mmCIF file of C-alpha atoms in Angstrom:
data_model
loop_
_atom_site.group_PDB
_atom_site.id
_atom_site.type_symbol
_atom_site.label_atom_id
_atom_site.label_comp_id
_atom_site.label_asym_id
_atom_site.label_seq_id
_atom_site.Cartn_x
_atom_site.Cartn_y
_atom_site.Cartn_z
ATOM 1 C CA PHE A 274 -14.330 25.477 -23.178
ATOM 2 C CA PHE A 275 -11.451 27.665 -22.108
ATOM 3 C CA PHE A 276 -13.110 28.718 -18.842
ATOM 4 C CA SER A 277 -13.898 25.057 -18.122
ATOM 5 C CA GLY A 278 -10.288 24.080 -18.756
ATOM 6 C CA ILE A 279 -9.190 26.700 -16.118
ATOM 7 C CA LEU A 280 -11.486 25.152 -13.676
ATOM 8 C CA ASP A 281 -10.106 21.809 -14.378
ATOM 9 C CA ARG A 282 -6.671 22.931 -13.610
ATOM 10 C CA ARG A 283 -7.590 24.489 -10.423
ATOM 11 C CA ARG A 284 -9.041 21.259 -9.206
ATOM 12 C CA MET A 285 -6.279 19.001 -10.305
ATOM 13 C CA SER A 286 -6.522 16.738 -7.381
ATOM 14 C CA ALA A 287 -5.950 12.920 -7.348
ATOM 15 C CA PHE A 288 -7.347 10.439 -5.067
ATOM 16 C CA ILE A 289 -5.008 7.527 -4.081
ATOM 17 C CA ILE A 290 -6.783 4.523 -2.695
ATOM 18 C CA ILE A 291 -4.311 2.021 -1.264
ATOM 19 C CA ASP A 292 -5.187 -1.479 -1.532
ATOM 20 C CA PRO A 293 -9.113 -1.495 -0.995
ATOM 21 C CA GLN A 294 -9.325 -5.315 -1.468
ATOM 22 C CA CYS A 295 -11.673 -8.023 -0.018
ATOM 23 C CA ASP A 296 -8.969 -9.634 1.940
ATOM 24 C CA PHE A 297 -8.439 -6.450 3.857
ATOM 25 C CA HIS A 298 -12.043 -6.029 4.687
ATOM 26 C CA PRO A 299 -14.213 -8.056 7.029
ATOM 27 C CA GLY A 300 -14.580 -11.662 5.906
ATOM 28 C CA GLY A 301 -11.170 -11.433 4.287
ATOM 29 C CA SER A 302 -7.905 -13.620 5.119
ATOM 30 C CA LEU A 303 -6.372 -10.345 6.818
ATOM 31 C CA ALA A 304 -9.424 -8.556 7.717
ATOM 32 C CA ILE A 305 -9.275 -5.051 9.406
ATOM 33 C CA PRO A 306 -12.464 -4.851 11.552
ATOM 34 C CA SER A 307 -13.299 -1.212 10.642
ATOM 35 C CA ALA A 308 -12.333 -1.274 6.898
ATOM 36 C CA GLY A 309 -16.152 -1.649 6.111
ATOM 37 C CA GLU A 310 -16.669 1.861 7.645
ATOM 38 C CA ASP A 311 -13.686 3.310 5.846
ATOM 39 C CA ALA A 312 -15.052 1.807 2.648
ATOM 40 C CA SER A 313 -18.447 3.515 3.099
ATOM 41 C CA ARG A 314 -16.748 6.849 3.532
ATOM 42 C CA ILE A 315 -14.551 6.189 0.391
ATOM 43 C CA LYS A 316 -17.602 5.398 -1.602
ATOM 44 C CA ASP A 317 -19.386 8.459 -0.744
ATOM 45 C CA LEU A 318 -16.389 10.536 -1.713
ATOM 46 C CA LEU A 319 -16.044 8.867 -5.006
ATOM 47 C CA SER A 320 -19.798 9.344 -5.721
ATOM 48 C CA LYS A 321 -19.698 13.087 -5.148
ATOM 49 C CA THR A 322 -20.928 15.358 -7.887
ATOM 50 C CA PRO A 323 -19.083 17.358 -9.123
ATOM 51 C CA SER A 324 -16.141 15.189 -8.159
ATOM 52 C CA PRO A 325 -13.364 16.731 -6.222
ATOM 53 C CA PHE A 326 -10.948 14.506 -7.977
ATOM 54 C CA ALA A 327 -9.466 14.979 -11.495
ATOM 55 C CA GLU A 328 -8.157 11.357 -11.325
ATOM 56 C CA VAL A 329 -8.292 8.254 -9.143
ATOM 57 C CA TYR A 330 -5.518 5.767 -8.524
ATOM 58 C CA VAL A 331 -5.969 2.194 -6.896
ATOM 59 C CA THR A 332 -3.238 0.379 -5.664
ATOM 60 C CA LEU A 333 -3.740 -3.579 -5.535
ATOM 61 C CA ASP A 334 -1.523 -5.818 -3.229
ATOM 62 C CA SER A 335 -0.927 -8.668 -5.627
ATOM 63 C CA HIS A 336 0.773 -11.803 -4.338
ATOM 64 C CA HIS A 337 1.561 -15.453 -5.376
ATOM 65 C CA LYS A 338 0.927 -18.304 -2.923
ATOM 66 C CA TYR A 339 4.620 -18.904 -2.483
ATOM 67 C CA ASP A 340 5.863 -15.579 -1.108
ATOM 68 C CA VAL A 341 8.549 -14.516 1.380
ATOM 69 C CA ALA A 342 5.790 -13.273 3.690
ATOM 70 C CA HIS A 343 3.492 -16.221 3.506
ATOM 71 C CA PRO A 344 3.763 -19.314 5.545
ATOM 72 C CA GLY A 345 4.559 -21.709 2.718
ATOM 73 C CA TYR A 346 7.871 -19.900 2.118
ATOM 74 C CA TRP A 347 9.468 -21.073 5.544
ATOM 75 C CA VAL A 348 9.900 -24.254 7.550
ATOM 76 C CA ASP A 349 11.388 -24.985 10.917
ATOM 77 C CA ALA A 350 13.897 -27.695 11.592
ATOM 78 C CA SER A 351 11.040 -30.261 11.742
ATOM 79 C CA GLY A 352 9.585 -29.100 8.319
ATOM 80 C CA LYS A 353 6.731 -27.358 9.869
ATOM 81 C CA ASN A 354 5.372 -23.981 8.308
ATOM 82 C CA PRO A 355 5.173 -20.934 10.749
ATOM 83 C CA SER A 356 1.905 -19.726 11.921
ATOM 84 C CA PRO A 357 0.589 -16.469 10.593
ATOM 85 C CA PHE A 358 2.009 -13.308 12.400
ATOM 86 C CA THR A 359 5.155 -15.308 13.201
ATOM 87 C CA LEU A 360 8.158 -12.873 13.178
ATOM 88 C CA ILE A 361 11.320 -13.968 11.542
ATOM 89 C CA GLN A 362 14.444 -12.056 12.027
ATOM 90 C CA TYR A 363 17.989 -12.360 10.542
ATOM 91 C CA GLU A 364 19.333 -14.159 13.519
ATOM 92 C CA ASP A 365 16.557 -16.918 13.268
ATOM 93 C CA VAL A 366 17.535 -17.659 9.602
ATOM 94 C CA VAL A 367 21.348 -17.598 10.706
ATOM 95 C CA ASP A 368 20.535 -20.121 13.437
ATOM 96 C CA GLY A 369 18.550 -22.363 11.500
ATOM 97 C CA LYS A 370 15.238 -21.631 13.519
ATOM 98 C CA TRP A 371 13.574 -20.713 10.073
ATOM 99 C CA ALA A 372 14.756 -21.788 6.572
ATOM 100 C CA PRO A 373 13.161 -21.331 3.148
ATOM 101 C CA ALA A 374 11.288 -24.570 2.103
ATOM 102 C CA LYS A 375 13.230 -24.381 -0.976
ATOM 103 C CA GLU A 376 17.019 -24.778 -0.471
ATOM 104 C CA GLU A 377 17.915 -22.627 -3.441
ATOM 105 C CA ASN A 378 16.502 -19.579 -1.614
ATOM 106 C CA LYS A 379 18.631 -19.828 1.463
ATOM 107 C CA GLU A 380 21.228 -17.233 0.440
ATOM 108 C CA TRP A 381 18.457 -14.709 -0.486
ATOM 109 C CA ALA A 382 16.672 -15.165 2.828
ATOM 110 C CA LEU A 383 19.823 -14.327 4.689
ATOM 111 C CA THR A 384 20.327 -11.370 2.322
ATOM 112 C CA TYR A 385 16.810 -10.214 2.788
ATOM 113 C CA THR A 386 16.385 -10.425 6.531
ATOM 114 C CA LYS A 387 19.721 -8.850 6.985
ATOM 115 C CA ALA A 388 18.662 -5.903 4.849
ATOM 116 C CA LEU A 389 15.606 -5.398 6.747
ATOM 117 C CA LYS A 390 17.417 -5.409 9.840
ATOM 118 C CA GLU A 391 20.115 -2.889 8.694
ATOM 119 C CA GLN A 392 17.759 -0.450 7.261
ATOM 120 C CA GLY A 393 15.553 -0.539 10.194
ATOM 121 C CA SER A 394 12.358 -1.778 8.484
ATOM 122 C CA PHE A 395 9.634 -3.947 9.971
ATOM 123 C CA THR A 396 10.909 -7.401 11.033
ATOM 124 C CA LEU A 397 9.627 -9.778 8.537
ATOM 125 C CA CYS A 398 6.132 -10.793 9.432
ATOM 126 C CA VAL A 399 4.652 -14.060 8.200
ATOM 127 C CA TRP A 400 1.017 -12.890 7.156
ATOM 128 C CA PRO A 401 -1.893 -15.291 6.372
ATOM 129 C CA GLU A 402 -1.927 -15.811 2.667
ATOM 130 C CA HIS A 403 -3.666 -12.737 1.228
ATOM 131 C CA CYS A 404 -4.536 -10.923 -2.118
ATOM 132 C CA LEU A 405 -3.641 -13.867 -4.135
ATOM 133 C CA ILE A 406 -3.598 -12.965 -7.750
ATOM 134 C CA GLY A 407 -6.932 -14.296 -9.221
ATOM 135 C CA SER A 408 -8.631 -14.962 -6.098
ATOM 136 C CA PRO A 409 -11.666 -13.377 -4.601
ATOM 137 C CA GLY A 410 -9.585 -11.913 -1.990
ATOM 138 C CA HIS A 411 -7.684 -9.857 -4.619
ATOM 139 C CA ASN A 412 -10.662 -8.189 -5.756
ATOM 140 C CA VAL A 413 -11.760 -4.686 -4.787
ATOM 141 C CA ASP A 414 -14.163 -4.481 -2.021
ATOM 142 C CA SER A 415 -17.630 -4.249 -3.381
ATOM 143 C CA THR A 416 -18.364 -0.918 -1.394
ATOM 144 C CA VAL A 417 -15.376 0.708 -2.857
ATOM 145 C CA GLN A 418 -15.968 -0.801 -6.258
ATOM 146 C CA ALA A 419 -19.517 0.690 -6.351
ATOM 147 C CA GLY A 420 -17.920 4.159 -5.575
ATOM 148 C CA LEU A 421 -15.439 3.626 -8.438
ATOM 149 C CA THR A 422 -18.304 2.679 -10.776
ATOM 150 C CA ALA A 423 -20.050 5.963 -9.678
ATOM 151 C CA TRP A 424 -17.003 7.966 -10.305
ATOM 152 C CA LEU A 425 -16.549 6.499 -13.746
ATOM 153 C CA LEU A 426 -20.191 7.050 -14.662
ATOM 154 C CA ASN A 427 -19.976 10.574 -13.390
ATOM 155 C CA ASN A 428 -16.683 11.246 -15.338
ATOM 156 C CA PRO A 429 -17.161 10.211 -18.940
ATOM 157 C CA GLY A 430 -13.976 9.200 -20.568
ATOM 158 C CA LYS A 431 -11.900 8.806 -17.335
ATOM 159 C CA GLU A 432 -10.403 5.575 -16.301
ATOM 160 C CA ILE A 433 -9.161 4.360 -13.037
ATOM 161 C CA LYS A 434 -5.432 4.102 -12.946
ATOM 162 C CA TRP A 435 -4.535 0.740 -11.523
ATOM 163 C CA VAL A 436 -1.051 0.190 -9.666
ATOM 164 C CA LEU A 437 -0.276 -3.516 -8.820
ATOM 165 C CA LYS A 438 2.391 -4.205 -6.461
ATOM 166 C CA GLY A 439 3.787 -7.283 -4.627
ATOM 167 C CA GLN A 440 4.128 -9.790 -7.414
ATOM 168 C CA ASN A 441 7.778 -10.499 -6.737
ATOM 169 C CA THR A 442 8.067 -13.394 -4.408
ATOM 170 C CA LYS A 443 11.388 -12.578 -2.833
ATOM 171 C CA THR A 444 10.354 -9.273 -1.209
ATOM 172 C CA GLU A 445 7.602 -7.382 0.668
ATOM 173 C CA MET A 446 6.116 -4.343 -0.983
ATOM 174 C CA TYR A 447 3.904 -2.393 1.472
ATOM 175 C CA SER A 448 4.681 0.891 -0.681
ATOM 176 C CA CYS A 449 3.352 1.218 -4.168
ATOM 177 C CA MET A 450 6.704 3.193 -4.833
ATOM 178 C CA LYS A 451 9.187 0.524 -4.036
ATOM 179 C CA ALA A 452 9.801 -2.901 -2.397
ATOM 180 C CA GLU A 453 11.179 -3.226 1.140
ATOM 181 C CA VAL A 454 14.315 -4.750 -0.236
ATOM 182 C CA PRO A 455 14.577 -4.055 -4.256
ATOM 183 C CA VAL A 456 15.402 -7.101 -6.293
ATOM 184 C CA GLU A 457 18.494 -6.473 -8.635
ATOM 185 C CA ASP A 458 16.870 -7.992 -11.789
ATOM 186 C CA ASP A 459 13.244 -6.745 -11.153
ATOM 187 C CA ASP A 460 12.814 -3.046 -12.051
ATOM 188 C CA ALA A 461 9.225 -3.337 -10.660
ATOM 189 C CA THR A 462 10.533 -3.592 -7.128
ATOM 190 C CA LYS A 463 12.816 -0.394 -7.618
ATOM 191 C CA PHE A 464 11.610 3.127 -6.872
ATOM 192 C CA ASN A 465 8.873 4.084 -9.325
ATOM 193 C CA ALA A 466 10.168 7.439 -10.764
ATOM 194 C CA SER A 467 7.500 7.640 -13.425
ATOM 195 C CA LEU A 468 4.581 7.313 -11.053
ATOM 196 C CA MET A 469 6.295 9.868 -8.634
ATOM 197 C CA ALA A 470 6.352 12.195 -11.597
ATOM 198 C CA GLU A 471 2.662 11.533 -12.203
ATOM 199 C CA PHE A 472 1.807 12.373 -8.485
ATOM 200 C CA GLU A 473 3.830 15.627 -8.590
ATOM 201 C CA ALA A 474 1.827 16.984 -11.613
ATOM 202 C CA TYR A 475 -1.238 17.366 -9.253
ATOM 203 C CA ASP A 476 -2.098 20.358 -7.019
ATOM 204 C CA LYS A 477 -3.161 17.992 -4.157
ATOM 205 C CA LEU A 478 -2.977 14.389 -3.251
ATOM 206 C CA TYR A 479 -5.736 12.741 -1.147
ATOM 207 C CA VAL A 480 -4.822 9.442 0.236
ATOM 208 C CA ALA A 481 -7.106 6.651 1.864
ATOM 209 C CA GLY A 482 -7.203 2.803 2.256
ATOM 210 C CA GLN A 483 -5.704 -0.085 3.964
ATOM 211 C CA ALA A 484 -3.761 -0.339 5.959
ATOM 212 C CA LYS A 485 -2.774 2.867 7.894
ATOM 213 C CA SER A 486 -0.092 0.708 9.895
ATOM 214 C CA HIS A 487 1.384 -0.709 6.664
ATOM 215 C CA CYS A 488 0.737 0.001 3.067
ATOM 216 C CA VAL A 489 -0.796 3.456 3.380
ATOM 217 C CA ASN A 490 2.136 4.093 6.037
ATOM 218 C CA PHE A 491 4.966 3.143 3.680
ATOM 219 C CA THR A 492 3.326 4.487 0.557
ATOM 220 C CA VAL A 493 2.989 8.034 1.845
ATOM 221 C CA ARG A 494 6.324 8.079 3.540
ATOM 222 C CA ASP A 495 8.024 7.212 0.182
ATOM 223 C CA ILE A 496 5.783 9.996 -1.659
ATOM 224 C CA SER A 497 6.458 12.518 1.035
ATOM 225 C CA ALA A 498 10.359 11.839 0.978
ATOM 226 C CA ASN A 499 10.546 12.483 -2.660
ATOM 227 C CA TYR A 500 7.837 15.164 -3.007
ATOM 228 C CA LYS A 501 9.376 18.401 -4.472
ATOM 229 C CA LYS A 502 6.462 20.698 -3.685
ATOM 230 C CA ASP A 503 4.580 21.673 -0.596
ATOM 231 C CA GLN A 504 4.065 18.659 1.773
ATOM 232 C CA ALA A 505 0.684 20.330 2.725
ATOM 233 C CA SER A 506 -0.488 18.984 -0.771
ATOM 234 C CA ILE A 507 -0.184 15.491 0.521
ATOM 235 C CA VAL A 508 -3.577 15.051 2.452
ATOM 236 C CA LEU A 509 -4.366 11.953 4.496
ATOM 237 C CA LEU A 510 -8.101 11.073 5.034
ATOM 238 C CA GLU A 511 -7.879 9.904 8.668
ATOM 239 C CA ASP A 512 -11.418 8.425 8.942
ATOM 240 C CA CYS A 513 -10.727 6.346 5.599
ATOM 241 C CA MET A 514 -7.807 4.252 6.823
ATOM 242 C CA SER A 515 -7.382 1.864 9.727
ATOM 243 C CA ASN A 516 -4.569 -0.203 11.428
ATOM 244 C CA VAL A 517 -3.963 -4.021 11.143
ATOM 245 C CA PRO A 518 -4.858 -5.054 14.721
ATOM 246 C CA GLY A 519 -2.021 -5.360 16.909
ATOM 247 C CA PHE A 520 -0.009 -2.729 14.766
ATOM 248 C CA GLU A 521 -1.633 0.423 16.219
ATOM 249 C CA GLU A 522 1.626 1.851 17.343
ATOM 250 C CA ALA A 523 3.075 1.675 13.924
ATOM 251 C CA GLY A 524 -0.074 3.475 12.493
ATOM 252 C CA GLU A 525 -0.081 6.267 14.939
ATOM 253 C CA LYS A 526 3.651 6.783 14.745
ATOM 254 C CA PHE A 527 3.156 7.235 10.853
ATOM 255 C CA ILE A 528 0.359 9.876 11.552
ATOM 256 C CA GLU A 529 2.515 11.672 13.945
ATOM 257 C CA ASP A 530 5.539 11.820 11.531
ATOM 258 C CA MET A 531 3.517 12.840 8.480
ATOM 259 C CA LYS A 532 2.067 15.710 10.599
ATOM 260 C CA LYS A 533 5.644 16.832 11.532
ATOM 261 C CA ALA A 534 6.565 16.700 7.758
ATOM 262 C CA GLY A 535 3.602 19.135 7.004
ATOM 263 C CA CYS A 536 1.132 16.819 5.491
ATOM 264 C CA GLY A 537 -2.513 17.553 5.750
ATOM 265 C CA MET A 538 -4.908 15.644 7.811
ATOM 266 C CA ILE A 539 -8.745 15.946 7.311
ATOM 267 C CA ASN A 540 -11.769 13.708 7.499
ATOM 268 C CA ALA A 541 -13.753 12.655 4.401
ATOM 269 C CA GLY A 542 -16.472 15.175 5.190
ATOM 270 C CA ASP A 543 -14.072 17.934 4.778
ATOM 271 C CA VAL A 544 -13.185 17.226 1.256
#
């Protein structure tokens, strides 16, 4: 028992799987073409025995239909909703090009888009409705789910650690650590110090999921910026994540920045 405990501590690695949900996989409302191949590699990793992971975390993008980054939140001067992938800047709200469908959200819309501009974040992008709570698209992709089931069967007594993000309709939350613009009266949008403390307890953090250009990008940046241990302990599985089409530059900039920070970069077969 004592020897087994030592081995457990030596392999205290966590696997963080970002948003492996149906809407980001082929057939979903915000599908990433290569996400299916990523999912197969994630499943194979989760199915390995003995498992290289002491714990598995899964984040879930979790939205309401009326959300600041969905078409129904916004209207133009004629009352028409924007098409998916429309970019809305602070100046567009000031000039009245785009306004919230609900008049009571006008002040927040100005505050929010101004904050995004000032902190150099992504310009607000209107996404297709995705990962709506309770919908099939919110579910974990079946291939990844099969891997999670295998991991649970091979590790009796363990549970998947689920992390939901994005429920607040007033702000985007690419990162599981904090929202793009925290909302004063919602602690769930502020930096998650307790989750950060959990991550720092592991010897190594392996990260995979969707999308490299967005939610993996912002999650890892937040972890890296607050990580007190060796950055090399944060390991990105490069063949287990893909970009949202059209945002490849953001994904590659993320990888470049994390390499400079000292994070590890490997493929699934090297775990």
